[in-house]
Short mmCIF file of C-alpha atoms in Angstrom, two decimals:
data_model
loop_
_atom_site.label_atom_id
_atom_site.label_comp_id
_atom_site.label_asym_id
_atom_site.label_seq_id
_atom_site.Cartn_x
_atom_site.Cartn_y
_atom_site.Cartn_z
CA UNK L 76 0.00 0.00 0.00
CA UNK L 77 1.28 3.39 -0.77
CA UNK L 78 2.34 5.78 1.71
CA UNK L 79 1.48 9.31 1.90
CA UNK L 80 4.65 11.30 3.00
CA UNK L 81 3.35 14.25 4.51
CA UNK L 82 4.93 17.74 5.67
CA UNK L 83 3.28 18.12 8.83
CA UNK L 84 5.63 15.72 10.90
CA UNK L 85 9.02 17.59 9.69
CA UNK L 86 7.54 20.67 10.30
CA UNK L 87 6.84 19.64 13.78
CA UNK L 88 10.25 18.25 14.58
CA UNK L 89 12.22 21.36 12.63
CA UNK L 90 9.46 23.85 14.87
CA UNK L 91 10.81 22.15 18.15
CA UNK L 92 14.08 22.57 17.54
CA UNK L 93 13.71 25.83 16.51
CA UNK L 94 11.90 26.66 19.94
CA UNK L 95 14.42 25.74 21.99
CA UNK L 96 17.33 27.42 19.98
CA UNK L 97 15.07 30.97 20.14
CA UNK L 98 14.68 30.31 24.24
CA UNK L 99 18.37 29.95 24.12
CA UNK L 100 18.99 33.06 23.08
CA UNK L 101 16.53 34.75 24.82
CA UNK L 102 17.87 33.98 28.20
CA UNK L 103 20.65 36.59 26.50
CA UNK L 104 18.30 39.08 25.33
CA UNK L 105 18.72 38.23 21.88
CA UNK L 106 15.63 38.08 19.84
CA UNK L 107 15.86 36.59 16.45
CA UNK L 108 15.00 39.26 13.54
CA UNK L 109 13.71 38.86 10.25
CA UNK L 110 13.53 41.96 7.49
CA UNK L 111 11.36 40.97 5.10
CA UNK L 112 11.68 43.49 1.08
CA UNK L 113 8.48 43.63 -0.76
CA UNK L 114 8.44 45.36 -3.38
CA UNK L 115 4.70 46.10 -4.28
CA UNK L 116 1.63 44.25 -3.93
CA UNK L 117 1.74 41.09 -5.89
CA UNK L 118 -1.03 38.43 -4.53
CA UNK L 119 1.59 35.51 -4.42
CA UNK L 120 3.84 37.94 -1.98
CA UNK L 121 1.37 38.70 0.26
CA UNK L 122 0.03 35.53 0.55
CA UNK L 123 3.48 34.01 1.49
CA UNK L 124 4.05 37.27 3.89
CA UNK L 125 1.15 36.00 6.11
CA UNK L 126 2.32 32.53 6.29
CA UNK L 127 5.93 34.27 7.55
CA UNK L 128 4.15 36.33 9.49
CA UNK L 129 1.92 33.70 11.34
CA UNK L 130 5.04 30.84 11.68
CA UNK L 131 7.10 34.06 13.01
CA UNK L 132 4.61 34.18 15.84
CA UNK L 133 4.44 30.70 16.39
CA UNK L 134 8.05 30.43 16.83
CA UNK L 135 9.07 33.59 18.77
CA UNK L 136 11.15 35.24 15.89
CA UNK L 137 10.88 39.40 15.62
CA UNK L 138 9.82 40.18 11.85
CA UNK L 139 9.63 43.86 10.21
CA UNK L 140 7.68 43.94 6.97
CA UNK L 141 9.42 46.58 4.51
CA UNK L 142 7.06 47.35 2.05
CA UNK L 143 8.42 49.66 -1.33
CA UNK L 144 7.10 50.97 -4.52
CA UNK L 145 6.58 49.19 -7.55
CA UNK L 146 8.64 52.24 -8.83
CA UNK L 147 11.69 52.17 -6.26
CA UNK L 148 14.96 52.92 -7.94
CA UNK L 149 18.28 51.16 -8.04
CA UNK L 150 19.79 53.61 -5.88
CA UNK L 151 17.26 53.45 -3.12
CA UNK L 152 17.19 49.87 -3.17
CA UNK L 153 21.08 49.74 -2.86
CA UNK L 154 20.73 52.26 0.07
CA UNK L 155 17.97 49.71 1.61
CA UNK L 156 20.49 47.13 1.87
CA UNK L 157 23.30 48.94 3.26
CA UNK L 158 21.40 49.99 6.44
CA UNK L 159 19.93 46.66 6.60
CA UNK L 160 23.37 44.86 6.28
CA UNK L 161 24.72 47.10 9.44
CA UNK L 162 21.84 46.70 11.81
CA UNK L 163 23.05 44.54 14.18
CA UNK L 164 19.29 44.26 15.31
CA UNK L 165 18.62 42.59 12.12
CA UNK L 166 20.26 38.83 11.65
CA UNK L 167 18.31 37.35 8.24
CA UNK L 168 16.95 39.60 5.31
CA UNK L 169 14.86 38.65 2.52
CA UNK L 170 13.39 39.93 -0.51
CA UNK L 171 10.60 38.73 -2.69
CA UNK L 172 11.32 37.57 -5.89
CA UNK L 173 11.00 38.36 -8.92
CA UNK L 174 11.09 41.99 -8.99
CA UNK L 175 10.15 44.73 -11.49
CA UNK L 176 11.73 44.29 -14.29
CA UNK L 177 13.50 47.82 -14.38
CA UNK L 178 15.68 46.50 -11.16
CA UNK L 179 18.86 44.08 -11.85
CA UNK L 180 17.94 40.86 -10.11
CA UNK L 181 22.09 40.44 -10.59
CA UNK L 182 23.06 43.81 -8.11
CA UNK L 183 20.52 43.09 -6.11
CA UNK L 184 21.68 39.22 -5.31
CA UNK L 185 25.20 40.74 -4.73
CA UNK L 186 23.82 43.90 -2.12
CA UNK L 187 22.99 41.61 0.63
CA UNK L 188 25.40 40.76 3.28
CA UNK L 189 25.68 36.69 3.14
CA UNK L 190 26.01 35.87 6.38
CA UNK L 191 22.24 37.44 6.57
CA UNK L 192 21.01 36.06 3.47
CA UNK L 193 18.48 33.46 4.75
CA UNK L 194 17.00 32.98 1.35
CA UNK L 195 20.47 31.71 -0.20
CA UNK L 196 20.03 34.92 -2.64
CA UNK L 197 24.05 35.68 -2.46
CA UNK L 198 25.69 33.57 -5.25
CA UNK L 199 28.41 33.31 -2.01
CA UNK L 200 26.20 30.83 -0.68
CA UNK L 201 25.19 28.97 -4.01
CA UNK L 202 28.96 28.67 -4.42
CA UNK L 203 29.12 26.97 -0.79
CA UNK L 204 26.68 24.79 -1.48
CA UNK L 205 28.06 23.50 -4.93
CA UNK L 206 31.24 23.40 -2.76
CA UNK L 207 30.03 20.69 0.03
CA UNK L 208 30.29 23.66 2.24
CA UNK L 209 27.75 23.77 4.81
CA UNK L 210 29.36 27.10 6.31
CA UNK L 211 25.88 29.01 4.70
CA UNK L 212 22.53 28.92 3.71
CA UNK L 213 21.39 26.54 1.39
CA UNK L 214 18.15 27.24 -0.73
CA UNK L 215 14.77 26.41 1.16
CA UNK L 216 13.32 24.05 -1.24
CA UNK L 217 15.54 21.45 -1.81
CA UNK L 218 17.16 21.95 1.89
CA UNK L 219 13.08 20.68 2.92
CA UNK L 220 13.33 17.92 0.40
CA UNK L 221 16.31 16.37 2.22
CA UNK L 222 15.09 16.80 5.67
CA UNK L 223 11.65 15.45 4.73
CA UNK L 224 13.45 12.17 3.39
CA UNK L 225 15.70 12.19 6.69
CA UNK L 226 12.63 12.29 8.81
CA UNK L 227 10.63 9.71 7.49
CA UNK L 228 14.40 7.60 7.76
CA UNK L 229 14.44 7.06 4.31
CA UNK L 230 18.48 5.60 3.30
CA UNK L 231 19.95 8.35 0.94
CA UNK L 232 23.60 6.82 1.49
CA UNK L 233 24.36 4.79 -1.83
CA UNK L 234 20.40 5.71 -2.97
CA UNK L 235 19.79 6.26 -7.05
CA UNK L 236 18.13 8.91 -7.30
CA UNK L 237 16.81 10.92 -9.75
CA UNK L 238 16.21 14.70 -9.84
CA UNK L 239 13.82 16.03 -12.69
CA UNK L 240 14.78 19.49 -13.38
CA UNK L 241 18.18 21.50 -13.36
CA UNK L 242 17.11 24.37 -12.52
CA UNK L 243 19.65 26.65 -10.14
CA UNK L 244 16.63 27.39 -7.60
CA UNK L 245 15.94 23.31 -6.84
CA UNK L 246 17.49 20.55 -9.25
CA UNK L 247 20.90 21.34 -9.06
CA UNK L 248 21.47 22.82 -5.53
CA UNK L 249 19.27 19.45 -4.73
CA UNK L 250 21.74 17.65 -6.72
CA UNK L 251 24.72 19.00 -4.88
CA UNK L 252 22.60 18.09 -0.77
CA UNK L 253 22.29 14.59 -2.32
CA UNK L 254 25.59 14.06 -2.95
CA UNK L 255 26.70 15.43 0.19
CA UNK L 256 24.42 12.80 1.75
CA UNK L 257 26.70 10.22 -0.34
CA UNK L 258 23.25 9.26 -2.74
CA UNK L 259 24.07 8.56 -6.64
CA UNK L 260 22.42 11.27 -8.20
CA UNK L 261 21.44 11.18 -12.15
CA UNK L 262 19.65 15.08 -13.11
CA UNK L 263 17.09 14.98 -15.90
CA UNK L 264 15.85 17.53 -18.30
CA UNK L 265 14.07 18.82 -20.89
CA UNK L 266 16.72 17.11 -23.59
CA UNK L 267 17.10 14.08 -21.26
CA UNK L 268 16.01 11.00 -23.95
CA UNK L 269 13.29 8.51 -22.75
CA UNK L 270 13.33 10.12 -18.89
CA UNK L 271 10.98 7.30 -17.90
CA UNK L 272 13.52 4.76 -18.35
CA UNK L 273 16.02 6.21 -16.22
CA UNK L 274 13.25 7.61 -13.56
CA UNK L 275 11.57 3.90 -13.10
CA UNK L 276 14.94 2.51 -12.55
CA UNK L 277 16.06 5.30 -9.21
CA UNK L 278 15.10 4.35 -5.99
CA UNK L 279 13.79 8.18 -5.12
CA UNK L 280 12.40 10.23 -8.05
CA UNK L 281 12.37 14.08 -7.12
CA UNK L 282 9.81 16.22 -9.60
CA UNK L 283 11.54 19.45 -10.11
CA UNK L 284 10.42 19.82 -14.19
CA UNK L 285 7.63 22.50 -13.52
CA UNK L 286 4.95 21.54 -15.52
CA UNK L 287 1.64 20.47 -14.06
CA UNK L 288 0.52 16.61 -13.37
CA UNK L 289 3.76 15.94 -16.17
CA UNK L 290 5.20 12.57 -14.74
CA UNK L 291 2.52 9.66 -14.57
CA UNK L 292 3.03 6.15 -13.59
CA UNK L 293 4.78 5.65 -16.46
CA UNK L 294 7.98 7.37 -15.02
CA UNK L 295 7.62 4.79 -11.53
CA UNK L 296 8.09 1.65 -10.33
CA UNK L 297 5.93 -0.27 -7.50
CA UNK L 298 9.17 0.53 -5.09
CA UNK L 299 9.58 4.20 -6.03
CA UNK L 300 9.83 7.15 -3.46
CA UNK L 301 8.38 10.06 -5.44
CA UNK L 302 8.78 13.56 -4.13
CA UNK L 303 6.84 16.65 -5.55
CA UNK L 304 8.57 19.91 -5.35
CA UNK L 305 6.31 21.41 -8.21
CA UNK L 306 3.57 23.86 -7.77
CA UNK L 307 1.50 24.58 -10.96
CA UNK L 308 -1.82 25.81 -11.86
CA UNK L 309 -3.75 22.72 -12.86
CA UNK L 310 -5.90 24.66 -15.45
CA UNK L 311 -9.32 24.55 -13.38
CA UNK L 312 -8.15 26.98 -10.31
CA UNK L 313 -6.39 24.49 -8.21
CA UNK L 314 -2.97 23.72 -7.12
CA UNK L 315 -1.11 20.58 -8.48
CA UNK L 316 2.41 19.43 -8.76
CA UNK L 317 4.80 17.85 -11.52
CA UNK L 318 3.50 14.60 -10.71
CA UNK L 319 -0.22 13.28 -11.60
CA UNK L 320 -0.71 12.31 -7.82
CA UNK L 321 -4.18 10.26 -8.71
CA UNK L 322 -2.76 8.18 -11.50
CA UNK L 323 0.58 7.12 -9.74
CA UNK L 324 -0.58 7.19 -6.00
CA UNK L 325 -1.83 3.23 -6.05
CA UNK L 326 1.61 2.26 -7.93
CA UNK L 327 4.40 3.29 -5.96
CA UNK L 328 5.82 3.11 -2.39
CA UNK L 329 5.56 6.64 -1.31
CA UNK L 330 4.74 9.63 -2.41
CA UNK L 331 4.48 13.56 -1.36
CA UNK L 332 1.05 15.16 -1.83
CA UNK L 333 1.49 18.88 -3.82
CA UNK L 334 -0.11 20.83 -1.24
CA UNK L 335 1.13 19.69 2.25
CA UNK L 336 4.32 17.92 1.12
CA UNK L 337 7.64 19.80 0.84
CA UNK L 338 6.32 23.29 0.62
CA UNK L 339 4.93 23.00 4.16
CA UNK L 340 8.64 22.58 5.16
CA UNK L 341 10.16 25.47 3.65
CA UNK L 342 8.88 28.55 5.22
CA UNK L 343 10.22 26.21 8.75
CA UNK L 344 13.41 26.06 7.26
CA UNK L 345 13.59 29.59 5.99
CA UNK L 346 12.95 30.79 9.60
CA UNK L 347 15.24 28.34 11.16
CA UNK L 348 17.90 30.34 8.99
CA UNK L 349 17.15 33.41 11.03
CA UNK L 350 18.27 31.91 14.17
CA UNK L 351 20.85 30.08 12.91
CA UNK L 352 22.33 33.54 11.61
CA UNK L 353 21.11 34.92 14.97
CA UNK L 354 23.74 32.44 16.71
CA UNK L 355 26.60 32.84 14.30
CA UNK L 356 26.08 36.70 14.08
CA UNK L 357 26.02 37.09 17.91
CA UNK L 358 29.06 34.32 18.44
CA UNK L 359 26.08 31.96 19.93
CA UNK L 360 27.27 28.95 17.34
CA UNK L 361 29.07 28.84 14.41
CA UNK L 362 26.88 28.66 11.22
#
């Protein structure tokens, strides 16, 4: 029987330790802080601004919402980032993305300081990552899809597995975790010929491709772990991911559901960045 693998549990473990970490530093007066950049009013941002704003609560971290014009300049964005990069009140800053297209996405990944860069914006942390260097921030997204298959004690350690997508947000930072987590890891794409054949064969198959209900049980086997990192529109108002959940859900071992699966996890992680930089900013732990 196939097994739903939920996000709900990891958040729940990754929440407690969390907790604890932000009482820590409390008994020193230190209060985790997160600046959060919006520029504008796009639906998507302010929906995931309440869901930061709500898990902030819930875990006793200090958020201040910095909302600027659609029309901001360069100049006054560069000047955001300098003041927030010397607040020493401030330990983890993130903007929404994307931005207006008359801002470079490039200057802007380069303002922010990286040892506040909770978002793993700075291409200083990409580089750490592709470098097996956990001394930074890794990106949210596949970061949750590693600790989801750690929680549910699932053996990465000589695992095939197969990552759909090489994009630089999720497939190949994912990539990069995996093989820090000694799995064999083969990274599909668009030009990758007959990607069911090499999918069926992996042990874990992680949808990355971005394209709605795209992989169905033609790319599994009955022992397949299948997780679903996409998010698409499924043409009829609702949220599905890369994977046709209904059609493969009786065939293979395990499975993440779109909504409730690995996206639950991130916004955890994300904050768990801001007290990890709390502690290494404030000589509390290394990062």
């Amino acid at each position: 029987m196939s097994v739903k693998l939920t996000g709900k549990p990891v958040v729940e473990s990754l929440r407690e330790n969390i907790k604890s970490r932000v009482a820590t530093l409390g008994e020193k007066n230190i209060t985790p802080t997160l600046l959060l950049i919006r520029v504008g009013e796009r639906e998507d941002d302010l929906s995931y601004e309440r869901g930061i704003l709500k898990n902030c609560d819930l875990l006793g971290i200090k958020i201040n919402v910095m909302q600027l014009p659609v029309e901001i300049t360069m100049e006054e964005i560069r000047k955001v980032f300098e003041e927030a990069n010397k607040d020493s009140n401030i330990h983890g800053i993130m903007i929404f993305r994307p931005l207006p297209n008359h801002l470079d996405p490039e200057e802007i990944q380069n303002l922010i300081n990286p040892a506040k860069d909770i978002d793993c914006m700075s291409p200083i942390n990409l580089e750490k990552v592709f470098e097996g260097n956990s001394d930074g921030f890794a990106p949210c997204t596949p970061k949750a899809v590693v600790e989801l298959l750690k929680h549910y004690e699932i053996p990465l350690q000589g695992a095939n597995v197969v990552v759909a997508g090489r994009s630089l947000v999720v497939g190949k930072p994912l990539g990069m975790l995996l093989l820090d987590e000694n799995a064999t890891v083969t990274i599909c794409h668009s030009r990758t010929k007959d990607m069911p054949s090499v999918t069926a064969k992996a042990d874990i198959v992680v949808a990355a491709i971005g394209k709605a209900k795209f992989m169905n049980k033609d790319f599994f086997s009955e022992d397949s772990i299948v997780v679903d990192v996409g998010i698409n529109d499924d043409g009829n108002g609702s949220i599905c991911g890369d994977v046709d959940f209904d059609n493969v859900f009786d065939k293979v071992k395990a499975i993440t559901p779109a909504i409730g699966g690995v996206g639950l996890i991130t916004t955890t992680l994300l904050l768990g960045h801001v007290v990890q930089a709390c502690e290494y900013l404030n000589n509390s732990k290394t990062v």
